[in-house]
């Protein structure tokens, strides 16, 4: 993202200057997703990025701006920004998908834990997140809501959600997740389990399990699949979801959204945005923007294709 090119009128106040600038700029989904506020500053509207901070990149970030987005949640609908008397409000056309029903624990990204002079990866945290999402997917299926076109696609949610629906190639560039990503997920579970259980194994037992794991990592979906389908590759994508937490909505959508979201928040799609967002109701058709999310089953325009109704959504 480039630096802002406007010259602010500081006499109008910091928060007003930021808000006016963002009304005059073309705001894309990525820019909105990067909103972060200084804890001591509660004066900025929720949709205005705080340019004083280092902004977190989107989990769907691409290295080149001329590449097509990895997702198209708004189904290629053009953005519409409505005029409002108050520049601190942003009124957009969009869709309210559903209300958040329950949440899992925040995901920190699986960073190394420093213990004195040594450090280790928190294998248990990875497994805990995967287990939480697997359980939510079972609850979702039990609701019986037809949010997927097929039962087979619904069965893929448990391995798509933890990695934000993305795999990566050998050059670590993100790409849409496919069948090979499921192999990486399965290898990830086996690898993490081995790393935890290794402390109670003899060397002979460990060598047998390690050999089985190495063989498992050589599996391919087909002859054209030349990538390494290993758990390490899967965990790299899990790390991109740091700062989020798993959620399930009332009708059964499962995904990952901002760590500070809560039950009662809503999943929203704004026209022109590639990814959905989590918003918090504060009045009739009025919301505070919480941040971007991955919501399985709506990332490629499925909700809109299924007849979702467009609304004017006002962000404050």
Short mmCIF file of N, CA and C in Angstrom, two decimals, residues 111-291:
data_model
loop_
_atom_site.label_atom_id
_atom_site.label_comp_id
_atom_site.label_asym_id
_atom_site.label_seq_id
_atom_site.Cartn_x
_atom_site.Cartn_y
_atom_site.Cartn_z
N UNK A 111 3.56 -18.27 17.31
CA UNK A 111 4.94 -17.79 17.41
C UNK A 111 5.72 -18.61 18.43
N UNK A 112 7.02 -18.62 18.26
CA UNK A 112 7.88 -19.37 19.18
C UNK A 112 7.73 -18.88 20.61
N UNK A 113 7.75 -19.81 21.55
CA UNK A 113 7.70 -19.50 22.97
C UNK A 113 9.12 -19.56 23.52
N UNK A 114 9.57 -18.46 24.11
CA UNK A 114 10.92 -18.40 24.67
C UNK A 114 10.87 -18.86 26.12
N UNK A 115 11.71 -19.84 26.44
CA UNK A 115 11.77 -20.40 27.79
C UNK A 115 13.23 -20.38 28.24
N UNK A 116 13.60 -19.29 28.91
CA UNK A 116 14.99 -19.15 29.33
C UNK A 116 15.90 -18.96 28.13
N UNK A 117 16.85 -19.86 28.00
CA UNK A 117 17.82 -19.77 26.90
C UNK A 117 17.37 -20.54 25.66
N UNK A 118 16.22 -21.20 25.74
CA UNK A 118 15.73 -21.99 24.61
C UNK A 118 14.36 -21.49 24.17
N UNK A 119 13.93 -21.98 23.03
CA UNK A 119 12.61 -21.62 22.52
C UNK A 119 11.99 -22.83 21.83
N UNK A 120 10.68 -22.80 21.68
CA UNK A 120 9.99 -23.91 21.04
C UNK A 120 8.72 -23.39 20.38
N UNK A 121 8.23 -24.15 19.41
CA UNK A 121 6.95 -23.82 18.79
C UNK A 121 5.81 -24.37 19.65
N UNK A 122 4.75 -23.62 19.83
CA UNK A 122 3.61 -24.08 20.65
C UNK A 122 2.73 -25.05 19.87
N UNK A 123 3.18 -26.30 19.74
CA UNK A 123 2.45 -27.28 18.94
C UNK A 123 1.01 -27.45 19.43
N UNK A 124 0.84 -27.38 20.76
CA UNK A 124 -0.49 -27.58 21.33
C UNK A 124 -1.46 -26.49 20.86
N UNK A 125 -0.97 -25.26 20.67
CA UNK A 125 -1.84 -24.18 20.23
C UNK A 125 -2.36 -24.42 18.82
N UNK A 126 -1.50 -24.94 17.95
CA UNK A 126 -1.94 -25.28 16.59
C UNK A 126 -3.05 -26.33 16.64
N UNK A 127 -2.80 -27.40 17.41
CA UNK A 127 -3.80 -28.47 17.49
C UNK A 127 -5.10 -27.99 18.12
N UNK A 128 -4.99 -27.09 19.09
CA UNK A 128 -6.19 -26.56 19.74
C UNK A 128 -7.05 -25.78 18.74
N UNK A 129 -6.41 -24.93 17.93
CA UNK A 129 -7.17 -24.18 16.94
C UNK A 129 -7.84 -25.11 15.93
N UNK A 130 -7.09 -26.10 15.46
CA UNK A 130 -7.65 -27.04 14.49
C UNK A 130 -8.83 -27.81 15.08
N UNK A 131 -8.72 -28.17 16.37
CA UNK A 131 -9.81 -28.90 17.02
C UNK A 131 -11.05 -28.01 17.20
N UNK A 132 -10.84 -26.75 17.56
CA UNK A 132 -11.97 -25.83 17.72
C UNK A 132 -12.74 -25.68 16.41
N UNK A 133 -12.00 -25.50 15.32
CA UNK A 133 -12.64 -25.31 14.02
C UNK A 133 -13.34 -26.59 13.57
N UNK A 134 -12.71 -27.74 13.83
CA UNK A 134 -13.33 -29.02 13.45
C UNK A 134 -14.66 -29.18 14.18
N UNK A 135 -14.69 -28.82 15.47
CA UNK A 135 -15.93 -28.93 16.24
C UNK A 135 -17.00 -27.98 15.71
N UNK A 136 -16.61 -26.76 15.37
CA UNK A 136 -17.57 -25.80 14.82
C UNK A 136 -18.17 -26.30 13.50
N UNK A 137 -17.34 -26.95 12.70
CA UNK A 137 -17.83 -27.49 11.42
C UNK A 137 -18.84 -28.61 11.65
N UNK A 138 -18.64 -29.41 12.71
CA UNK A 138 -19.61 -30.45 13.05
C UNK A 138 -20.93 -29.83 13.51
N UNK A 139 -20.83 -28.75 14.32
CA UNK A 139 -22.04 -28.05 14.76
C UNK A 139 -22.76 -27.45 13.55
N UNK A 140 -21.99 -26.88 12.63
CA UNK A 140 -22.57 -26.29 11.42
C UNK A 140 -23.35 -27.33 10.63
N UNK A 141 -22.76 -28.49 10.46
CA UNK A 141 -23.43 -29.54 9.69
C UNK A 141 -24.71 -29.99 10.40
N UNK A 142 -24.67 -30.00 11.73
CA UNK A 142 -25.85 -30.40 12.49
C UNK A 142 -27.01 -29.43 12.37
N UNK A 143 -26.73 -28.17 12.02
CA UNK A 143 -27.79 -27.19 11.85
C UNK A 143 -28.66 -27.50 10.63
N UNK A 144 -28.07 -28.16 9.64
CA UNK A 144 -28.83 -28.55 8.47
C UNK A 144 -29.18 -27.43 7.51
N UNK A 145 -28.55 -26.27 7.65
CA UNK A 145 -28.83 -25.15 6.74
C UNK A 145 -28.08 -25.35 5.43
N UNK A 146 -28.75 -25.24 4.29
CA UNK A 146 -28.08 -25.47 3.00
C UNK A 146 -27.24 -24.27 2.56
N UNK A 147 -26.13 -24.03 3.25
CA UNK A 147 -25.28 -22.89 2.91
C UNK A 147 -24.23 -23.26 1.87
N UNK A 148 -24.10 -24.55 1.55
CA UNK A 148 -23.18 -25.00 0.51
C UNK A 148 -23.98 -25.64 -0.62
N UNK A 149 -23.41 -25.62 -1.81
CA UNK A 149 -24.08 -26.22 -2.96
C UNK A 149 -24.16 -27.74 -2.83
N UNK A 150 -23.11 -28.34 -2.22
CA UNK A 150 -23.08 -29.80 -2.07
C UNK A 150 -22.59 -30.18 -0.69
N UNK A 151 -22.92 -31.38 -0.26
CA UNK A 151 -22.45 -31.90 1.01
C UNK A 151 -20.93 -32.09 0.99
N UNK A 152 -20.40 -32.46 -0.17
CA UNK A 152 -18.96 -32.66 -0.30
C UNK A 152 -18.21 -31.37 -0.05
N UNK A 153 -18.74 -30.25 -0.54
CA UNK A 153 -18.07 -28.97 -0.31
C UNK A 153 -18.16 -28.58 1.16
N UNK A 154 -19.26 -28.88 1.81
CA UNK A 154 -19.39 -28.60 3.25
C UNK A 154 -18.34 -29.36 4.04
N UNK A 155 -18.02 -30.57 3.60
CA UNK A 155 -17.04 -31.41 4.31
C UNK A 155 -15.62 -30.88 4.18
N UNK A 156 -15.39 -29.90 3.33
CA UNK A 156 -14.05 -29.34 3.16
C UNK A 156 -13.77 -28.18 4.12
N UNK A 157 -14.79 -27.69 4.80
CA UNK A 157 -14.63 -26.47 5.61
C UNK A 157 -13.57 -26.63 6.69
N UNK A 158 -13.47 -27.80 7.31
CA UNK A 158 -12.57 -27.97 8.46
C UNK A 158 -11.11 -27.78 8.10
N UNK A 159 -10.72 -28.05 6.85
CA UNK A 159 -9.32 -27.82 6.47
C UNK A 159 -9.13 -26.53 5.69
N UNK A 160 -10.20 -25.90 5.26
CA UNK A 160 -10.10 -24.62 4.56
C UNK A 160 -10.03 -23.43 5.52
N UNK A 161 -10.81 -23.49 6.60
CA UNK A 161 -10.91 -22.34 7.50
C UNK A 161 -9.59 -22.00 8.20
N UNK A 162 -8.84 -22.96 8.78
CA UNK A 162 -7.63 -22.59 9.52
C UNK A 162 -6.58 -21.86 8.68
N UNK A 163 -6.57 -22.10 7.37
CA UNK A 163 -5.58 -21.47 6.50
C UNK A 163 -6.19 -20.36 5.67
N UNK A 164 -7.39 -19.93 6.01
CA UNK A 164 -8.03 -18.84 5.27
C UNK A 164 -8.34 -19.18 3.83
N UNK A 165 -8.58 -20.47 3.55
CA UNK A 165 -8.94 -20.87 2.19
C UNK A 165 -7.82 -20.74 1.19
N UNK A 166 -6.58 -20.63 1.68
CA UNK A 166 -5.45 -20.41 0.77
C UNK A 166 -4.35 -21.43 0.98
N UNK A 167 -3.75 -21.84 -0.10
CA UNK A 167 -2.55 -22.66 -0.11
C UNK A 167 -1.43 -21.76 -0.61
N UNK A 168 -0.28 -22.32 -0.91
CA UNK A 168 0.80 -21.52 -1.49
C UNK A 168 1.65 -22.39 -2.37
N UNK A 169 2.29 -21.74 -3.34
CA UNK A 169 3.17 -22.49 -4.23
C UNK A 169 4.57 -22.56 -3.65
N UNK A 170 5.51 -23.13 -4.40
CA UNK A 170 6.86 -23.33 -3.88
C UNK A 170 7.59 -22.01 -3.64
N UNK A 171 7.13 -20.93 -4.26
CA UNK A 171 7.74 -19.62 -4.03
C UNK A 171 7.01 -18.85 -2.94
N UNK A 172 6.14 -19.55 -2.19
CA UNK A 172 5.40 -19.00 -1.06
C UNK A 172 4.38 -17.94 -1.47
N UNK A 173 3.97 -17.94 -2.74
CA UNK A 173 2.90 -17.05 -3.18
C UNK A 173 1.56 -17.72 -2.89
N UNK A 174 0.61 -16.99 -2.30
CA UNK A 174 -0.69 -17.61 -1.98
C UNK A 174 -1.47 -17.95 -3.23
N UNK A 175 -2.27 -19.00 -3.13
CA UNK A 175 -3.15 -19.41 -4.21
C UNK A 175 -4.37 -20.07 -3.59
N UNK A 176 -5.49 -20.13 -4.29
CA UNK A 176 -6.69 -20.77 -3.73
C UNK A 176 -6.41 -22.22 -3.33
N UNK A 177 -6.91 -22.61 -2.17
CA UNK A 177 -6.69 -23.97 -1.67
C UNK A 177 -7.45 -24.98 -2.51
N UNK A 178 -6.80 -26.12 -2.77
CA UNK A 178 -7.42 -27.22 -3.50
C UNK A 178 -7.19 -28.53 -2.76
N UNK A 179 -7.40 -29.66 -3.41
CA UNK A 179 -7.24 -30.97 -2.76
C UNK A 179 -5.89 -31.18 -2.10
N UNK A 180 -4.82 -30.60 -2.66
CA UNK A 180 -3.49 -30.77 -2.07
C UNK A 180 -3.41 -30.15 -0.68
N UNK A 181 -4.23 -29.12 -0.44
CA UNK A 181 -4.22 -28.47 0.87
C UNK A 181 -4.75 -29.41 1.95
N UNK A 182 -5.67 -30.28 1.58
CA UNK A 182 -6.17 -31.27 2.54
C UNK A 182 -5.05 -32.23 2.94
N UNK A 183 -4.20 -32.62 1.99
CA UNK A 183 -3.06 -33.48 2.32
C UNK A 183 -2.11 -32.78 3.28
N UNK A 184 -1.90 -31.49 3.07
CA UNK A 184 -1.04 -30.72 3.98
C UNK A 184 -1.65 -30.66 5.37
N UNK A 185 -2.97 -30.49 5.44
CA UNK A 185 -3.67 -30.46 6.73
C UNK A 185 -3.46 -31.78 7.47
N UNK A 186 -3.67 -32.89 6.79
CA UNK A 186 -3.53 -34.20 7.42
C UNK A 186 -2.09 -34.43 7.89
N UNK A 187 -1.14 -34.00 7.08
CA UNK A 187 0.27 -34.14 7.48
C UNK A 187 0.58 -33.24 8.67
N UNK A 188 -0.04 -32.06 8.71
CA UNK A 188 0.15 -31.12 9.82
C UNK A 188 -0.30 -31.75 11.13
N UNK A 189 -1.49 -32.37 11.14
CA UNK A 189 -2.00 -33.03 12.34
C UNK A 189 -1.04 -34.13 12.79
N UNK A 190 -0.61 -34.98 11.85
CA UNK A 190 0.28 -36.09 12.18
C UNK A 190 1.63 -35.59 12.69
N UNK A 191 2.13 -34.54 12.07
CA UNK A 191 3.44 -34.00 12.46
C UNK A 191 3.40 -33.39 13.85
N UNK A 192 2.38 -32.58 14.13
CA UNK A 192 2.26 -31.95 15.44
C UNK A 192 2.07 -33.00 16.53
N UNK A 193 1.27 -34.02 16.25
CA UNK A 193 1.05 -35.10 17.21
C UNK A 193 2.35 -35.82 17.52
N UNK A 194 3.15 -36.08 16.50
CA UNK A 194 4.44 -36.74 16.71
C UNK A 194 5.37 -35.88 17.54
N UNK A 195 5.42 -34.59 17.26
CA UNK A 195 6.32 -33.70 17.99
C UNK A 195 5.96 -33.62 19.47
N UNK A 196 4.68 -33.75 19.79
CA UNK A 196 4.26 -33.73 21.19
C UNK A 196 4.53 -35.07 21.86
N UNK A 197 4.22 -36.17 21.16
CA UNK A 197 4.38 -37.50 21.75
C UNK A 197 5.82 -37.97 21.77
N UNK A 198 6.70 -37.31 21.04
CA UNK A 198 8.09 -37.77 20.93
C UNK A 198 8.80 -37.85 22.27
N UNK A 199 8.41 -36.99 23.22
CA UNK A 199 9.08 -36.96 24.52
C UNK A 199 8.88 -38.26 25.30
N UNK A 200 7.86 -39.04 24.96
CA UNK A 200 7.59 -40.30 25.67
C UNK A 200 7.97 -41.51 24.83
N UNK A 201 8.69 -41.31 23.73
CA UNK A 201 9.05 -42.41 22.83
C UNK A 201 10.50 -42.83 23.01
N UNK A 202 10.76 -44.08 22.69
CA UNK A 202 12.14 -44.52 22.55
C UNK A 202 12.64 -44.05 21.19
N UNK A 203 13.94 -44.08 21.00
CA UNK A 203 14.50 -43.65 19.72
C UNK A 203 13.99 -44.53 18.58
N UNK A 204 13.86 -45.83 18.84
CA UNK A 204 13.37 -46.74 17.80
C UNK A 204 11.93 -46.41 17.42
N UNK A 205 11.10 -46.13 18.42
CA UNK A 205 9.71 -45.77 18.14
C UNK A 205 9.63 -44.47 17.34
N UNK A 206 10.46 -43.51 17.73
CA UNK A 206 10.45 -42.22 17.04
C UNK A 206 10.88 -42.37 15.58
N UNK A 207 11.90 -43.17 15.33
CA UNK A 207 12.39 -43.34 13.96
C UNK A 207 11.34 -43.98 13.07
N UNK A 208 10.57 -44.92 13.61
CA UNK A 208 9.50 -45.55 12.83
C UNK A 208 8.43 -44.52 12.48
N UNK A 209 7.99 -43.74 13.48
CA UNK A 209 6.96 -42.73 13.24
C UNK A 209 7.46 -41.65 12.29
N UNK A 210 8.71 -41.26 12.44
CA UNK A 210 9.28 -40.22 11.57
C UNK A 210 9.34 -40.69 10.12
N UNK A 211 9.66 -41.96 9.92
CA UNK A 211 9.71 -42.52 8.56
C UNK A 211 8.31 -42.54 7.95
N UNK A 212 7.31 -42.91 8.76
CA UNK A 212 5.93 -42.90 8.27
C UNK A 212 5.49 -41.49 7.89
N UNK A 213 5.91 -40.52 8.71
CA UNK A 213 5.55 -39.13 8.44
C UNK A 213 6.21 -38.63 7.16
N UNK A 214 7.47 -39.01 6.95
CA UNK A 214 8.17 -38.61 5.73
C UNK A 214 7.49 -39.18 4.49
N UNK A 215 7.07 -40.43 4.58
CA UNK A 215 6.36 -41.07 3.46
C UNK A 215 5.03 -40.37 3.22
N UNK A 216 4.34 -39.99 4.29
CA UNK A 216 3.06 -39.31 4.19
C UNK A 216 3.22 -37.97 3.47
N UNK A 217 4.33 -37.29 3.70
CA UNK A 217 4.57 -35.99 3.08
C UNK A 217 4.83 -36.06 1.59
N UNK A 218 5.03 -37.26 1.05
CA UNK A 218 5.29 -37.43 -0.38
C UNK A 218 4.03 -37.70 -1.18
N UNK A 219 2.88 -37.75 -0.51
CA UNK A 219 1.63 -38.01 -1.22
C UNK A 219 1.32 -36.88 -2.20
N UNK A 220 0.69 -37.24 -3.31
CA UNK A 220 0.31 -36.27 -4.33
C UNK A 220 -1.16 -36.47 -4.70
N UNK A 221 -1.81 -35.39 -5.09
CA UNK A 221 -3.20 -35.49 -5.54
C UNK A 221 -3.28 -36.06 -6.94
N UNK A 222 -2.29 -35.75 -7.77
CA UNK A 222 -2.22 -36.29 -9.13
C UNK A 222 -0.80 -36.06 -9.65
N UNK A 223 -0.54 -36.46 -10.88
CA UNK A 223 0.80 -36.35 -11.46
C UNK A 223 1.24 -34.91 -11.62
N UNK A 224 0.28 -33.99 -11.75
CA UNK A 224 0.63 -32.58 -11.93
C UNK A 224 0.97 -31.90 -10.61
N UNK A 225 0.70 -32.57 -9.50
CA UNK A 225 0.97 -32.01 -8.18
C UNK A 225 2.43 -32.28 -7.82
N UNK A 226 3.26 -31.24 -7.92
CA UNK A 226 4.69 -31.39 -7.66
C UNK A 226 5.13 -30.73 -6.36
N UNK A 227 4.21 -30.10 -5.66
CA UNK A 227 4.57 -29.39 -4.43
C UNK A 227 4.77 -30.36 -3.27
N UNK A 228 5.40 -29.85 -2.22
CA UNK A 228 5.57 -30.64 -0.99
C UNK A 228 4.30 -30.50 -0.16
N UNK A 229 3.57 -31.57 -0.01
CA UNK A 229 2.31 -31.53 0.74
C UNK A 229 2.58 -31.86 2.21
N UNK A 230 3.28 -30.95 2.88
CA UNK A 230 3.70 -31.18 4.25
C UNK A 230 3.01 -30.21 5.21
N UNK A 231 3.01 -30.61 6.49
CA UNK A 231 2.38 -29.78 7.50
C UNK A 231 3.04 -28.44 7.67
N UNK A 232 4.34 -28.37 7.42
CA UNK A 232 5.05 -27.09 7.54
C UNK A 232 4.44 -26.06 6.61
N UNK A 233 4.14 -26.46 5.38
CA UNK A 233 3.55 -25.55 4.41
C UNK A 233 2.16 -25.10 4.87
N UNK A 234 1.41 -26.00 5.49
CA UNK A 234 0.08 -25.65 5.97
C UNK A 234 0.17 -24.64 7.12
N UNK A 235 1.12 -24.84 8.01
CA UNK A 235 1.25 -23.94 9.16
C UNK A 235 1.68 -22.54 8.75
N UNK A 236 2.40 -22.42 7.65
CA UNK A 236 2.75 -21.08 7.16
C UNK A 236 1.49 -20.29 6.85
N UNK A 237 0.51 -20.95 6.24
CA UNK A 237 -0.75 -20.26 5.95
C UNK A 237 -1.55 -20.01 7.23
N UNK A 238 -1.48 -20.91 8.20
CA UNK A 238 -2.15 -20.68 9.48
C UNK A 238 -1.59 -19.43 10.15
N UNK A 239 -0.29 -19.23 10.04
CA UNK A 239 0.34 -18.07 10.66
C UNK A 239 -0.16 -16.76 10.08
N UNK A 240 -0.58 -16.78 8.82
CA UNK A 240 -1.13 -15.58 8.19
C UNK A 240 -2.47 -15.18 8.80
N UNK A 241 -3.08 -16.08 9.56
CA UNK A 241 -4.37 -15.79 10.20
C UNK A 241 -4.19 -15.27 11.62
N UNK A 242 -2.97 -14.93 12.00
CA UNK A 242 -2.70 -14.39 13.33
C UNK A 242 -3.55 -13.14 13.57
N UNK A 243 -4.00 -12.99 14.81
CA UNK A 243 -4.84 -11.85 15.15
C UNK A 243 -6.32 -12.09 14.90
N UNK A 244 -6.68 -13.31 14.51
CA UNK A 244 -8.07 -13.66 14.28
C UNK A 244 -8.50 -14.77 15.24
N UNK A 245 -9.78 -15.08 15.23
CA UNK A 245 -10.31 -16.16 16.05
C UNK A 245 -11.43 -16.85 15.28
N UNK A 246 -11.63 -18.15 15.52
CA UNK A 246 -12.70 -18.86 14.81
C UNK A 246 -14.08 -18.45 15.30
N UNK A 247 -15.04 -18.52 14.39
CA UNK A 247 -16.43 -18.20 14.74
C UNK A 247 -17.38 -19.11 13.99
N UNK A 248 -18.59 -19.20 14.51
CA UNK A 248 -19.69 -19.85 13.81
C UNK A 248 -20.89 -18.91 13.88
N UNK A 249 -21.61 -18.78 12.78
CA UNK A 249 -22.77 -17.89 12.74
C UNK A 249 -24.05 -18.68 13.06
N UNK A 250 -25.14 -17.97 13.16
CA UNK A 250 -26.40 -18.60 13.56
C UNK A 250 -26.87 -19.65 12.56
N UNK A 251 -26.67 -19.40 11.26
CA UNK A 251 -27.11 -20.40 10.28
C UNK A 251 -26.06 -21.46 10.01
N UNK A 252 -24.81 -21.22 10.52
CA UNK A 252 -23.79 -22.25 10.39
C UNK A 252 -22.55 -21.90 9.60
N UNK A 253 -22.39 -20.64 9.21
CA UNK A 253 -21.14 -20.25 8.55
C UNK A 253 -20.00 -20.33 9.55
N UNK A 254 -18.87 -20.90 9.12
CA UNK A 254 -17.68 -21.01 9.97
C UNK A 254 -16.55 -20.23 9.32
N UNK A 255 -15.78 -19.51 10.12
CA UNK A 255 -14.68 -18.73 9.57
C UNK A 255 -13.77 -18.22 10.66
N UNK A 256 -12.95 -17.22 10.31
CA UNK A 256 -12.06 -16.58 11.27
C UNK A 256 -12.13 -15.08 11.07
N UNK A 257 -12.34 -14.36 12.17
CA UNK A 257 -12.45 -12.91 12.12
C UNK A 257 -11.59 -12.25 13.17
N UNK A 258 -11.69 -10.93 13.34
CA UNK A 258 -10.84 -10.20 14.28
C UNK A 258 -10.92 -10.77 15.69
N UNK A 259 -9.81 -10.74 16.39
CA UNK A 259 -9.76 -11.34 17.73
C UNK A 259 -10.68 -10.63 18.71
N UNK A 260 -11.02 -9.36 18.43
CA UNK A 260 -11.86 -8.59 19.36
C UNK A 260 -13.33 -8.62 18.96
N UNK A 261 -13.70 -9.45 17.99
CA UNK A 261 -15.12 -9.59 17.66
C UNK A 261 -15.85 -10.30 18.79
N UNK A 262 -17.17 -10.25 18.77
CA UNK A 262 -17.95 -10.91 19.83
C UNK A 262 -19.27 -11.42 19.25
N UNK A 263 -19.92 -12.28 20.02
CA UNK A 263 -21.23 -12.79 19.61
C UNK A 263 -22.19 -11.61 19.44
N UNK A 264 -23.00 -11.66 18.41
CA UNK A 264 -23.91 -10.55 18.10
C UNK A 264 -23.40 -9.66 16.99
N UNK A 265 -22.09 -9.71 16.71
CA UNK A 265 -21.56 -9.01 15.54
C UNK A 265 -22.12 -9.66 14.28
N UNK A 266 -21.91 -9.02 13.14
CA UNK A 266 -22.48 -9.52 11.89
C UNK A 266 -21.40 -9.68 10.83
N UNK A 267 -21.64 -10.61 9.91
CA UNK A 267 -20.78 -10.80 8.74
C UNK A 267 -21.35 -9.94 7.62
N UNK A 268 -20.50 -9.12 7.01
CA UNK A 268 -20.95 -8.21 5.96
C UNK A 268 -20.10 -8.36 4.71
N UNK A 269 -20.73 -8.15 3.55
CA UNK A 269 -20.02 -8.08 2.28
C UNK A 269 -20.31 -6.71 1.68
N UNK A 270 -19.27 -5.95 1.38
CA UNK A 270 -19.44 -4.65 0.73
C UNK A 270 -19.21 -4.79 -0.77
N UNK A 271 -20.06 -4.20 -1.57
CA UNK A 271 -19.86 -4.24 -3.01
C UNK A 271 -18.50 -3.65 -3.37
N UNK A 272 -17.76 -4.35 -4.20
CA UNK A 272 -16.44 -3.91 -4.61
C UNK A 272 -15.32 -4.49 -3.79
N UNK A 273 -15.64 -5.14 -2.67
CA UNK A 273 -14.61 -5.72 -1.80
C UNK A 273 -14.39 -7.18 -2.16
N UNK A 274 -13.15 -7.63 -2.02
CA UNK A 274 -12.84 -9.02 -2.36
C UNK A 274 -13.07 -9.96 -1.19
N UNK A 275 -13.00 -9.46 0.04
CA UNK A 275 -13.20 -10.30 1.22
C UNK A 275 -14.35 -9.74 2.06
N UNK A 276 -14.99 -10.57 2.87
CA UNK A 276 -16.04 -10.08 3.77
C UNK A 276 -15.45 -9.44 5.02
N UNK A 277 -16.33 -8.84 5.81
CA UNK A 277 -15.91 -8.14 7.02
C UNK A 277 -16.83 -8.49 8.18
N UNK A 278 -16.35 -8.19 9.37
CA UNK A 278 -17.18 -8.29 10.57
C UNK A 278 -17.52 -6.87 11.00
N UNK A 279 -18.81 -6.62 11.24
CA UNK A 279 -19.26 -5.31 11.68
C UNK A 279 -20.08 -5.47 12.96
N UNK A 280 -20.17 -4.39 13.73
CA UNK A 280 -20.91 -4.42 15.00
C UNK A 280 -22.11 -3.47 14.92
N UNK A 281 -23.33 -3.97 15.08
CA UNK A 281 -24.51 -3.10 15.01
C UNK A 281 -24.50 -2.06 16.13
N UNK A 282 -24.78 -0.80 15.76
CA UNK A 282 -24.89 0.26 16.76
C UNK A 282 -26.19 1.05 16.59
N UNK A 283 -26.97 0.71 15.58
CA UNK A 283 -28.23 1.38 15.29
C UNK A 283 -28.84 0.77 14.05
N UNK A 284 -29.95 1.33 13.58
CA UNK A 284 -30.61 0.80 12.39
C UNK A 284 -29.73 0.99 11.16
N UNK A 285 -29.31 -0.11 10.56
CA UNK A 285 -28.43 -0.10 9.38
C UNK A 285 -27.13 0.65 9.61
N UNK A 286 -26.74 0.79 10.87
CA UNK A 286 -25.52 1.51 11.24
C UNK A 286 -24.60 0.57 12.01
N UNK A 287 -23.31 0.60 11.66
CA UNK A 287 -22.38 -0.39 12.21
C UNK A 287 -21.01 0.25 12.45
N UNK A 288 -20.26 -0.41 13.32
CA UNK A 288 -18.84 -0.12 13.46
C UNK A 288 -18.07 -1.24 12.78
N UNK A 289 -17.04 -0.87 12.04
CA UNK A 289 -16.23 -1.86 11.33
C UNK A 289 -15.24 -2.50 12.30
N UNK A 290 -15.25 -3.83 12.38
CA UNK A 290 -14.31 -4.55 13.22
C UNK A 290 -13.07 -4.97 12.42
N UNK A 291 -13.27 -5.44 11.19
CA UNK A 291 -12.13 -5.86 10.36
C UNK A 291 -12.52 -6.96 9.40
#
